Coordinates of C-alpha atoms and ligand atoms in Angstrom, one line a residue:
M19 CA -8.5 -74.1 31.7
D20 CA -11.1 -73.5 34.4
G21 CA -11.6 -70.0 33.2
T22 CA -12.3 -71.0 29.7
K23 CA -14.8 -73.6 30.8
E24 CA -16.6 -71.1 33.0
M25 CA -16.8 -68.5 30.3
G26 CA -18.4 -71.0 28.0
G27 CA -21.0 -71.8 30.6
L28 CA -21.6 -68.1 31.4
R29 CA -22.4 -67.2 27.8
N30 CA -25.5 -69.4 28.0
V31 CA -27.0 -67.7 31.0
S32 CA -25.9 -64.1 30.7
S33 CA -28.8 -62.8 28.7
V34 CA -31.3 -64.2 31.1
C35 CA -29.5 -63.0 34.2
S36 CA -29.2 -59.4 33.0
I37 CA -32.9 -59.0 32.8
S38 CA -33.4 -60.1 36.4
E39 CA -30.6 -57.8 37.5
M40 CA -32.0 -54.7 35.8
D41 CA -34.7 -54.5 38.5
D42 CA -32.3 -53.4 41.1
F43 CA -28.9 -51.9 40.3
D44 CA -28.0 -51.7 36.7
L45 CA -24.5 -51.7 37.8
S46 CA -22.9 -52.8 34.5
R47 CA -24.0 -49.5 33.1
L48 CA -22.0 -47.7 35.6
L49 CA -18.9 -49.5 34.5
N50 CA -19.4 -49.0 30.8
K51 CA -18.7 -52.6 30.3
P52 CA -20.9 -55.2 28.6
K53 CA -22.9 -57.2 31.1
L54 CA -21.5 -60.4 29.7
N55 CA -18.2 -59.9 31.3
I56 CA -19.4 -59.5 34.8
E57 CA -21.5 -62.6 35.0
R58 CA -20.5 -65.4 37.2
Q59 CA -20.5 -69.1 37.0
R60 CA -23.6 -70.2 38.9
S61 CA -26.5 -71.2 36.8
F62 CA -29.5 -69.0 36.5
D63 CA -31.8 -71.4 38.2
E64 CA -29.6 -71.7 41.2
R65 CA -29.3 -67.9 41.4
S66 CA -33.0 -67.2 41.2
L67 CA -33.8 -69.8 43.8
S68 CA -31.3 -68.4 46.2
E69 CA -32.5 -64.9 45.5
L70 CA -36.0 -66.0 46.2
S71 CA -35.1 -67.7 49.4
I72 CA -33.3 -64.6 50.6
G73 CA -36.0 -62.3 49.5
L74 CA -38.9 -64.3 50.8
A75 CA -37.7 -66.2 53.7
R76 CA -38.0 -63.4 56.2
G77 CA -38.0 -60.3 54.1
L78 CA -34.2 -59.9 54.4
D79 CA -33.6 -56.5 52.8
T80 CA -36.6 -56.4 50.7
Y81 CA -35.2 -53.5 48.7
E82 CA -32.3 -55.3 47.4
T83 CA -31.8 -58.6 45.7
T84 CA -28.4 -58.0 44.4
Y85 CA -26.7 -61.2 45.1
S86 CA -23.1 -62.2 45.0
P87 CA -22.9 -65.9 44.9
G88 CA -19.1 -66.0 44.7
G89 CA -17.5 -69.1 43.2
R90 CA -15.3 -71.9 44.3
S91 CA -11.6 -71.6 44.1
G92 CA -10.1 -74.4 46.2
F93 CA -6.7 -74.4 44.8
G94 CA -5.5 -71.0 45.8
T95 CA -6.6 -69.5 42.5
P96 CA -8.4 -66.2 42.7
A97 CA -11.6 -67.2 41.1
S98 CA -12.4 -63.5 40.4
S99 CA -9.5 -63.1 38.1
T100 CA -9.8 -66.3 36.2
R101 CA -13.5 -66.2 35.4
N102 CA -13.9 -63.0 33.5
S103 CA -12.2 -61.3 30.6
F104 CA -10.4 -58.6 32.5
E105 CA -6.7 -58.8 32.5
P106 CA -5.7 -59.5 36.1
H107 CA -3.1 -57.1 37.4
P108 CA 0.1 -59.0 38.3
M109 CA -0.3 -57.7 41.9
V110 CA -3.5 -59.7 42.3
A111 CA -1.8 -63.1 42.5
D112 CA 0.8 -61.8 44.9
A113 CA -2.0 -60.3 47.1
W114 CA -3.8 -63.6 47.2
E115 CA -0.7 -65.5 48.2
A116 CA 0.0 -63.0 50.9
L117 CA -3.6 -63.1 52.1
R118 CA -3.5 -66.9 52.3
R119 CA -0.2 -66.8 54.2
S120 CA -1.8 -64.7 56.9
T121 CA -4.5 -67.3 57.6
V122 CA -4.8 -68.4 61.2
Y123 CA -6.0 -72.0 62.1
F124 CA -7.6 -73.3 65.2
R125 CA -7.7 -77.1 65.5
G126 CA -7.1 -77.3 61.8
Q127 CA -9.9 -74.9 60.8
P128 CA -9.2 -71.5 59.3
V129 CA -10.6 -68.9 61.7
G130 CA -9.2 -65.6 60.6
T131 CA -6.2 -63.7 59.3
I132 CA -3.4 -62.1 61.4
A133 CA -3.1 -58.3 61.3
A134 CA 0.4 -58.3 59.8
Y135 CA 2.9 -60.9 58.6
D136 CA 5.9 -58.7 59.1
H137 CA 9.0 -60.8 59.8
A138 CA 11.3 -57.9 59.4
S139 CA 9.8 -56.0 62.3
E140 CA 11.3 -56.8 65.7
E141 CA 8.3 -55.4 67.5
V142 CA 5.4 -57.7 67.1
L143 CA 3.1 -56.1 69.7
N144 CA -0.3 -57.4 68.9
Y145 CA 0.0 -57.5 65.1
D146 CA 0.2 -61.3 65.3
Q147 CA -3.5 -61.4 66.4
V148 CA -6.7 -61.7 64.5
F149 CA -8.4 -58.3 64.8
V150 CA -12.2 -58.3 64.3
R151 CA -12.1 -55.1 62.2
D152 CA -9.0 -56.1 60.3
F153 CA -10.6 -59.4 59.3
V154 CA -13.6 -57.7 57.6
P155 CA -11.8 -57.0 54.3
S156 CA -10.2 -60.5 54.4
A157 CA -13.7 -62.0 54.9
L158 CA -15.1 -60.0 52.0
A159 CA -12.3 -61.1 49.8
F160 CA -12.9 -64.8 50.7
L161 CA -16.7 -64.4 50.3
M162 CA -16.2 -62.8 46.9
N163 CA -13.9 -65.6 45.9
G164 CA -16.5 -68.2 46.9
E165 CA -14.7 -69.3 50.1
P166 CA -17.2 -68.7 52.9
D167 CA -16.0 -71.3 55.4
I168 CA -13.3 -69.2 57.0
V169 CA -15.9 -66.5 57.5
K170 CA -18.3 -68.8 59.1
H171 CA -15.7 -70.2 61.5
F172 CA -14.6 -66.7 62.3
L173 CA -18.1 -65.6 63.1
L174 CA -18.6 -68.6 65.4
K175 CA -15.3 -68.3 67.1
T176 CA -15.8 -64.6 68.0
L177 CA -19.4 -65.4 69.1
Y178 CA -17.9 -68.0 71.4
L179 CA -15.4 -65.4 72.7
Q180 CA -18.3 -63.0 73.4
G181 CA -19.5 -65.4 76.0
W182 CA -16.3 -65.0 78.1
E183 CA -16.4 -63.0 81.2
K184 CA -14.6 -59.7 80.5
R185 CA -13.0 -57.7 83.2
V186 CA -10.7 -54.7 83.5
D187 CA -9.2 -54.8 86.9
R188 CA -12.2 -55.3 89.1
F189 CA -14.8 -54.0 86.7
K190 CA -16.9 -56.3 84.6
L191 CA -17.7 -55.3 81.0
G192 CA -21.1 -55.8 79.4
D193 CA -22.0 -59.3 78.2
G194 CA -22.3 -58.2 74.5
V195 CA -18.8 -56.8 74.1
M196 CA -17.0 -58.5 71.2
P197 CA -13.2 -58.8 71.3
A198 CA -10.9 -56.3 69.5
S199 CA -8.7 -59.3 68.7
F200 CA -7.8 -62.8 69.5
K201 CA -4.9 -65.1 69.2
V202 CA -4.5 -68.9 68.8
L203 CA -1.8 -70.4 71.0
H204 CA -0.4 -73.7 69.6
D205 CA 1.2 -76.0 72.1
P206 CA 3.6 -78.1 70.0
I207 CA 4.2 -80.6 72.8
R208 CA 0.6 -81.3 73.8
K209 CA -0.5 -80.6 70.3
T210 CA -3.4 -78.5 71.5
D211 CA -4.7 -75.1 70.4
S212 CA -6.2 -72.6 72.8
L213 CA -7.5 -69.1 72.4
V214 CA -6.7 -65.8 74.1
A215 CA -8.8 -62.7 73.5
D216 CA -8.5 -59.0 74.1
F217 CA -11.6 -57.1 74.9
G218 CA -9.8 -53.9 75.8
E219 CA -8.3 -55.2 79.1
S220 CA -4.9 -55.6 77.4
A221 CA -5.2 -53.0 74.8
I222 CA -3.0 -49.9 74.9
G223 CA -5.2 -47.4 76.7
R224 CA -7.6 -50.1 78.0
V225 CA -10.5 -49.1 75.7
A226 CA -13.1 -51.6 74.6
P227 CA -13.7 -51.8 70.8
V228 CA -17.1 -50.4 70.2
D229 CA -16.8 -51.2 66.5
S230 CA -16.2 -54.9 66.9
G231 CA -19.8 -55.9 67.6
F232 CA -21.0 -53.7 64.8
W233 CA -18.6 -55.2 62.3
W234 CA -19.6 -58.7 63.5
I235 CA -23.3 -58.0 62.7
I236 CA -22.4 -56.4 59.4
L237 CA -20.2 -59.4 58.5
L238 CA -22.9 -61.8 59.4
R239 CA -25.2 -60.1 57.0
A240 CA -22.5 -60.1 54.3
Y241 CA -22.1 -63.8 54.8
T242 CA -25.8 -64.4 54.6
K243 CA -26.2 -62.3 51.5
S244 CA -23.2 -63.8 49.8
T245 CA -24.0 -67.5 50.5
G246 CA -27.7 -67.4 50.6
D247 CA -27.3 -69.5 53.7
L248 CA -29.8 -68.1 56.3
S249 CA -29.2 -71.0 58.7
L250 CA -26.2 -69.4 60.4
A251 CA -27.9 -66.1 61.2
E252 CA -31.0 -68.0 62.3
T253 CA -29.2 -70.2 64.9
P254 CA -30.2 -69.4 68.5
E255 CA -26.5 -68.6 69.2
C256 CA -26.3 -65.9 66.5
Q257 CA -29.7 -64.5 67.4
K258 CA -28.5 -64.2 71.0
G259 CA -25.2 -62.7 70.0
M260 CA -26.9 -60.0 68.1
R261 CA -29.3 -59.3 70.9
L262 CA -26.4 -59.0 73.4
I263 CA -24.7 -56.4 71.2
L264 CA -27.9 -54.5 70.7
T265 CA -28.5 -54.5 74.5
L266 CA -25.3 -52.6 74.9
C267 CA -26.1 -49.8 72.5
L268 CA -29.9 -49.5 72.8
S269 CA -30.1 -49.1 76.6
E270 CA -31.7 -46.0 77.9
G271 CA -29.8 -43.7 80.3
F272 CA -29.0 -40.1 80.6
D273 CA -28.6 -39.6 76.8
T274 CA -30.3 -36.7 75.2
F275 CA -29.0 -37.7 71.7
P276 CA -29.7 -40.9 69.7
T277 CA -26.0 -41.1 68.9
L278 CA -23.7 -43.4 70.9
L279 CA -21.4 -41.9 73.5
C280 CA -17.9 -43.3 73.2
A281 CA -14.4 -43.1 74.7
D282 CA -11.4 -42.0 72.7
G283 CA -9.7 -44.9 70.9
C284 CA -12.7 -47.2 70.7
S285 CA -12.6 -47.9 66.9
M286 CA -10.1 -48.2 64.1
I287 CA -8.5 -45.1 65.6
D288 CA -7.6 -46.9 68.7
R289 CA -5.4 -44.3 70.4
R290 CA -6.3 -40.9 71.8
M291 CA -7.1 -38.7 68.9
G292 CA -9.8 -36.5 70.2
I293 CA -12.6 -38.7 68.8
Y294 CA -14.3 -39.2 72.2
G295 CA -17.9 -38.2 72.3
Y296 CA -19.9 -39.1 69.3
P297 CA -17.4 -40.1 66.6
I298 CA -18.8 -40.4 63.1
E299 CA -17.1 -43.8 62.5
I300 CA -19.0 -45.4 65.3
Q301 CA -22.3 -43.6 64.5
A302 CA -22.2 -44.8 60.9
L303 CA -21.3 -48.4 61.9
F304 CA -24.0 -48.2 64.6
F305 CA -26.5 -47.2 62.0
M306 CA -25.4 -49.9 59.6
A307 CA -25.4 -52.6 62.3
L308 CA -28.9 -51.7 63.4
R309 CA -30.2 -52.0 59.9
S310 CA -28.3 -55.2 59.3
A311 CA -29.6 -56.7 62.5
S312 CA -33.2 -55.8 61.9
S313 CA -33.0 -57.7 58.6
M314 CA -31.6 -60.9 60.4
L315 CA -33.5 -60.9 63.7
K316 CA -36.2 -63.4 63.9
H317 CA -39.7 -62.2 64.4
D318 CA -40.2 -64.2 67.6
E319 CA -41.1 -62.6 70.9
E320 CA -37.6 -61.5 71.8
G321 CA -36.6 -60.6 68.3
K322 CA -39.7 -58.5 67.8
E323 CA -39.0 -56.4 70.8
F324 CA -35.5 -55.6 69.5
I325 CA -36.8 -54.8 66.0
E326 CA -39.2 -52.3 67.5
R327 CA -36.5 -50.6 69.5
I328 CA -34.2 -50.6 66.4
V329 CA -36.9 -48.9 64.2
K330 CA -37.3 -46.1 66.8
R331 CA -33.6 -45.6 67.2
L332 CA -33.0 -45.6 63.4
H333 CA -35.6 -42.9 63.0
A334 CA -34.1 -40.6 65.6
L335 CA -30.5 -41.4 64.6
S336 CA -30.9 -40.7 60.9
Y337 CA -32.6 -37.4 61.7
H338 CA -29.9 -36.4 64.1
M339 CA -27.0 -37.3 61.9
R340 CA -28.5 -35.9 58.7
S341 CA -29.3 -32.6 60.4
Y342 CA -26.4 -31.9 62.8
F343 CA -23.4 -33.8 61.4
W344 CA -23.9 -32.7 57.9
L345 CA -21.8 -29.9 56.6
D346 CA -21.8 -28.2 53.3
F347 CA -21.1 -24.7 52.1
Q348 CA -24.6 -23.5 53.1
Q349 CA -24.5 -25.1 56.5
L350 CA -21.0 -23.8 57.2
N351 CA -22.2 -20.3 56.3
D352 CA -25.1 -20.8 58.6
I353 CA -23.0 -21.9 61.5
Y354 CA -20.5 -19.0 60.8
R355 CA -23.4 -16.6 61.4
Y356 CA -24.9 -18.4 64.4
K357 CA -26.1 -16.5 67.4
T358 CA -25.1 -18.0 70.7
E359 CA -26.6 -18.5 74.2
E360 CA -30.0 -19.3 72.8
Y361 CA -32.3 -20.9 75.3
S362 CA -35.5 -22.9 74.9
H363 CA -37.1 -24.8 72.0
T364 CA -36.8 -21.9 69.5
A365 CA -33.0 -22.1 69.5
V366 CA -31.4 -22.4 66.1
N367 CA -27.9 -23.0 67.5
K368 CA -29.1 -26.0 69.6
F369 CA -25.7 -27.1 70.8
N370 CA -24.4 -23.6 71.4
V371 CA -21.5 -23.8 69.0
I372 CA -19.4 -20.7 69.2
P373 CA -18.6 -19.6 65.6
D374 CA -15.1 -18.6 66.7
S375 CA -14.4 -22.3 67.3
I376 CA -14.7 -23.0 63.6
P377 CA -11.1 -23.7 62.4
D378 CA -9.7 -21.6 59.6
W379 CA -8.9 -24.6 57.3
V380 CA -12.5 -25.6 56.9
F381 CA -13.4 -22.4 55.1
D382 CA -10.9 -23.1 52.4
F383 CA -11.5 -26.8 52.4
M384 CA -15.2 -26.6 51.8
P385 CA -16.0 -26.6 48.0
T386 CA -19.0 -24.8 46.7
R387 CA -20.4 -28.2 45.6
G388 CA -20.0 -31.0 48.0
G389 CA -20.3 -31.8 51.7
Y390 CA -19.6 -34.4 54.4
F391 CA -20.5 -35.7 57.8
I392 CA -18.2 -34.0 60.3
G393 CA -16.2 -36.0 62.9
N394 CA -18.2 -35.3 66.0
V395 CA -21.0 -33.1 67.4
S396 CA -21.6 -32.5 71.1
P397 CA -22.4 -29.5 73.3
A398 CA -20.4 -26.5 72.1
R399 CA -18.1 -28.8 70.1
M400 CA -18.1 -29.6 66.5
D401 CA -15.1 -31.6 65.2
F402 CA -14.9 -30.4 61.6
R403 CA -12.3 -33.0 60.6
W404 CA -13.1 -35.3 57.7
F405 CA -13.0 -39.0 58.5
A406 CA -13.0 -41.4 55.5
L407 CA -14.4 -44.5 57.1
G408 CA -17.5 -42.9 58.6
N409 CA -18.3 -41.1 55.4
C410 CA -18.0 -44.2 53.3
I411 CA -20.0 -46.3 55.7
A412 CA -22.6 -43.5 55.7
I413 CA -23.0 -44.0 52.0
L414 CA -23.0 -47.8 52.1
S415 CA -25.6 -47.9 54.9
S416 CA -27.7 -45.2 53.3
L417 CA -27.4 -43.1 56.4
A418 CA -26.5 -40.5 53.8
T419 CA -29.4 -39.5 51.7
H420 CA -28.9 -39.8 48.0
E421 CA -28.1 -36.1 47.7
Q422 CA -25.7 -36.3 50.7
A423 CA -24.0 -39.4 49.2
M424 CA -23.5 -37.5 45.9
A425 CA -22.2 -34.5 47.8
I426 CA -19.6 -36.6 49.6
M427 CA -18.3 -37.9 46.3
D428 CA -18.2 -34.4 44.9
L429 CA -16.1 -33.4 47.9
I430 CA -13.7 -36.3 47.3
E431 CA -13.3 -35.2 43.7
A432 CA -12.9 -31.6 44.5
R433 CA -10.4 -32.2 47.3
W434 CA -8.6 -35.1 45.6
E435 CA -5.1 -33.8 46.4
E436 CA -5.9 -33.5 50.1
L437 CA -8.0 -36.7 50.6
V438 CA -6.3 -39.0 48.2
G439 CA -3.0 -37.4 47.1
E440 CA -0.5 -40.1 46.1
M441 CA -1.9 -42.9 48.2
P442 CA -5.6 -43.6 49.0
L443 CA -7.0 -42.8 51.4
K444 CA -6.5 -40.2 54.2
I445 CA -8.0 -41.6 57.4
A446 CA -8.7 -38.1 58.7
Y447 CA -8.1 -34.6 57.4
P448 CA -6.4 -32.4 58.3
A449 CA -3.7 -33.4 60.8
I450 CA -3.6 -31.7 64.2
E451 CA -0.3 -30.0 65.0
S452 CA 1.8 -28.3 67.6
H453 CA 0.0 -27.2 70.7
E454 CA -3.3 -28.8 69.7
W455 CA -1.5 -32.1 69.0
R456 CA 0.0 -32.0 72.5
I457 CA -3.4 -31.4 74.1
V458 CA -5.5 -33.7 71.9
T459 CA -3.2 -36.7 71.6
G460 CA -1.4 -36.3 74.9
C461 CA 1.9 -35.9 72.9
D462 CA 1.5 -39.2 71.2
P463 CA 4.8 -39.8 69.1
K464 CA 3.0 -42.3 66.9
N465 CA 0.3 -39.8 66.0
T466 CA 2.5 -36.8 65.0
R467 CA 1.1 -34.6 62.2
W468 CA 0.4 -36.4 58.9
S469 CA 1.2 -39.8 60.3
Y470 CA -0.8 -42.9 61.4
H471 CA -4.2 -41.8 62.6
N472 CA -3.4 -38.2 62.5
G473 CA -3.7 -37.5 58.8
G474 CA -2.0 -40.7 57.6
S475 CA -3.1 -42.5 54.4
W476 CA -4.4 -46.1 54.8
P477 CA -4.6 -48.4 51.8
V478 CA -7.2 -50.5 53.5
L479 CA -9.7 -47.7 53.0
L480 CA -9.5 -48.3 49.3
W481 CA -12.2 -51.0 49.5
L482 CA -14.6 -48.6 51.3
L483 CA -13.9 -45.9 48.7
T484 CA -14.5 -48.3 45.9
A485 CA -17.8 -49.6 47.3
A486 CA -19.0 -46.0 47.8
C487 CA -17.9 -45.1 44.3
I488 CA -19.9 -48.0 42.8
K489 CA -22.9 -47.3 44.9
T490 CA -22.9 -43.6 43.8
G491 CA -22.3 -44.5 40.2
R492 CA -18.7 -43.2 40.0
P493 CA -16.5 -46.2 39.4
Q494 CA -14.0 -44.0 37.5
I495 CA -13.0 -42.4 40.9
A496 CA -12.3 -45.8 42.3
R497 CA -10.3 -46.8 39.2
K498 CA -8.2 -43.7 39.6
A499 CA -7.5 -44.5 43.2
I500 CA -6.7 -48.2 42.5
D501 CA -4.3 -47.1 39.8
L502 CA -2.5 -45.0 42.4
A503 CA -2.3 -47.8 44.9
E504 CA -1.0 -50.2 42.2
T505 CA 2.1 -48.0 41.6
R506 CA 3.3 -48.5 45.1
L507 CA 1.6 -51.1 47.3
L508 CA 3.4 -54.3 46.2
K509 CA 6.8 -52.5 45.6
D510 CA 6.5 -51.2 49.2
S511 CA 5.5 -54.6 50.6
W512 CA 1.9 -53.7 51.5
P513 CA 2.4 -51.1 54.2
E514 CA -0.1 -50.5 56.9
Y515 CA -0.2 -46.7 56.3
Y516 CA 1.7 -43.9 54.5
D517 CA 2.8 -40.5 56.0
G518 CA 2.9 -37.0 54.7
K519 CA 0.5 -34.4 53.5
I520 CA -0.1 -36.3 50.3
G521 CA 0.8 -39.7 51.5
R522 CA 4.1 -40.1 49.7
Y523 CA 6.1 -41.8 52.5
I524 CA 5.8 -45.3 53.9
G525 CA 4.6 -44.7 57.5
K526 CA 7.1 -44.1 60.2
Q527 CA 6.1 -47.2 62.2
A528 CA 4.0 -48.9 59.5
R529 CA 4.0 -52.7 59.4
K530 CA 4.8 -54.3 56.1
Y531 CA 2.5 -57.1 54.8
Q532 CA -0.4 -55.6 56.7
T533 CA -3.2 -58.0 55.9
W534 CA -6.0 -55.5 55.5
S535 CA -4.0 -53.4 53.1
I536 CA -3.7 -56.6 51.0
A537 CA -7.3 -57.7 51.4
G538 CA -8.6 -54.1 50.9
Y539 CA -6.9 -54.0 47.5
L540 CA -8.3 -57.4 46.5
V541 CA -11.8 -56.4 47.6
A542 CA -11.6 -53.1 45.7
K543 CA -10.4 -55.0 42.5
M544 CA -13.1 -57.7 42.7
M545 CA -15.9 -55.2 43.3
L546 CA -14.9 -53.1 40.4
E547 CA -14.8 -56.2 38.2
D548 CA -18.1 -57.5 39.5
P549 CA -20.2 -54.7 41.0
S550 CA -22.9 -57.1 42.1
H551 CA -20.6 -57.9 45.1
L552 CA -21.6 -54.5 46.4
G553 CA -24.9 -56.1 47.6
M554 CA -23.2 -57.8 50.5
I555 CA -21.9 -54.6 52.0
S556 CA -24.5 -52.1 51.0
L557 CA -28.0 -51.3 52.1
E558 CA -30.5 -49.4 50.0
E559 CA -32.3 -46.4 51.3
D560 CA -35.1 -47.3 53.6
R561 CA -38.2 -45.6 52.2
Q562 CA -39.7 -45.4 55.7
M563 CA -36.9 -43.2 56.9
K564 CA -37.8 -40.2 54.9
P565 CA -34.9 -37.9 54.0
M566 CA -34.9 -34.5 55.6
L567 CA -35.8 -31.6 53.5
K568 CA -34.5 -28.8 55.8
R569 CA -31.6 -28.3 58.0
S570 CA -30.5 -25.9 60.7
S571 CA -34.0 -24.7 61.4
S572 CA -35.5 -24.6 64.9
W573 CA -38.3 -27.0 64.3
T574 CA -38.2 -30.4 65.9
C575 CA -40.0 -33.5 64.6
Ligands
GLC14 C1 -3.6 -50.5 64.8 C2 -4.8 -49.8 64.2 C3 -6.1 -50.6 64.4 C4 -5.9 -52.0 63.8 C5 -4.6 -52.7 64.5 C6 -4.3 -54.0 63.8 O1 -3.7 -50.5 66.2 O2 -5.0 -48.5 64.7 O3 -7.2 -50.0 63.7 O4 -7.0 -52.8 64.1 O5 -3.5 -51.8 64.3 O6 -4.0 -53.8 62.5

């Protein structure tokens, strides 16, 4: 009923809307679908007003006006599947039900979703907590469905937790650190709710989550873009929260690189996996968070100072990443022929990478067309592994130039069997085995070859792949990946990850009803149905950060 009514209303506005949307992304063209089908229910007047307020109020992302107003849903109905003419897949309703079941309440307000709702599993560990990174796809699903309240409450709750004093033994952590996860404790007798949070002091390995603060900023922008509500980001509390996070990562020290030095296990890959140093996942999120923050920080005295520092850092960071992390056939061939032990400013092989350290697999893996940002670059060490999240975020944040973004998609297509296989998407490729596994993971039985973080396949990554596909104009790749996921995910009860070279087996210790597997699927579906949602999680290329023309030369800028 609702759907029919909405469709009727939509027809009246669609022709007007499509003209205004042509200016930015003509995304409907990418989908080969008539624009009529992807319109939403808000009136044109409301839309343009909100767009104007976003665009003009403080120049929030001047380059993009793609606006995803979301709808209302209220009664547990996925608005996205009722308000357009696509046949909703039967899995969508199940996914919404499972997602809603995972909602966590604090004093009656929804504040997040638990990591996994797996009753069959005897070992709960910390999967009954709200993880900041895990909540991101849930949040996007709710925003896309016109339910921003839970996202707002989550942003405020985590901001409040940031204010806690954080200690590991006798050592105090930086003020800006955001929690990896939090839990709501219900006292049934006193009828009170209280919060406990983990900033790394309880986490296995005792590592603070570097990604949490970045995701928080990125989500604040997504909320702002999606709702058109600038007032949250503009509160003194949110402004301060952003500044505290930025203080942690913009401080000057002994660094010679603009990238962020990290401990192993500080991100989604939260166990020892040889990602210490300058992991691509963190660098890409760092870049995206800096750009997001600069669009939301007020131009008052304090804000201005941070914006200036951000601009400088982005300039150096994009240069460094695009030059030294980028690998394609040509670059690989150049490194293969590198001379070593070069001293002074004329050095071509600046980090003294020894060509013998290039692993054999990368020569076969590298297609003639295509490329990617490698896992890590530091003195005499290049980690050539492919990491999905970092590369997708590089596309979404426009850390990747247009050419690089296209090349990443070319690589995914050329290496489909390896990177997608039977279940999207490999978190990292390839797996590390035998002696190397012993040394790199410290004999971690959870991270054996082709399992978990070590070459496992994570359905949550589907939303990132889909967003990257839409941004690069290749929705058919996303559709293929979603089709694959649909053959298994529900039947297998939404596993956390799959194992094996092509991801055929449910992961050894994978949770079932893993919330971000569920939410990731929903976000992927909704974005493909209505590509204008992409605007909340994507940033257009900043014309001031000119793409590099040359690589691997000895000049410095
Ligand atoms: C695992 C994952 C981590 C995730 C957590 C909760 O520890 O490695 O990325 O946040 O589970 O799902």
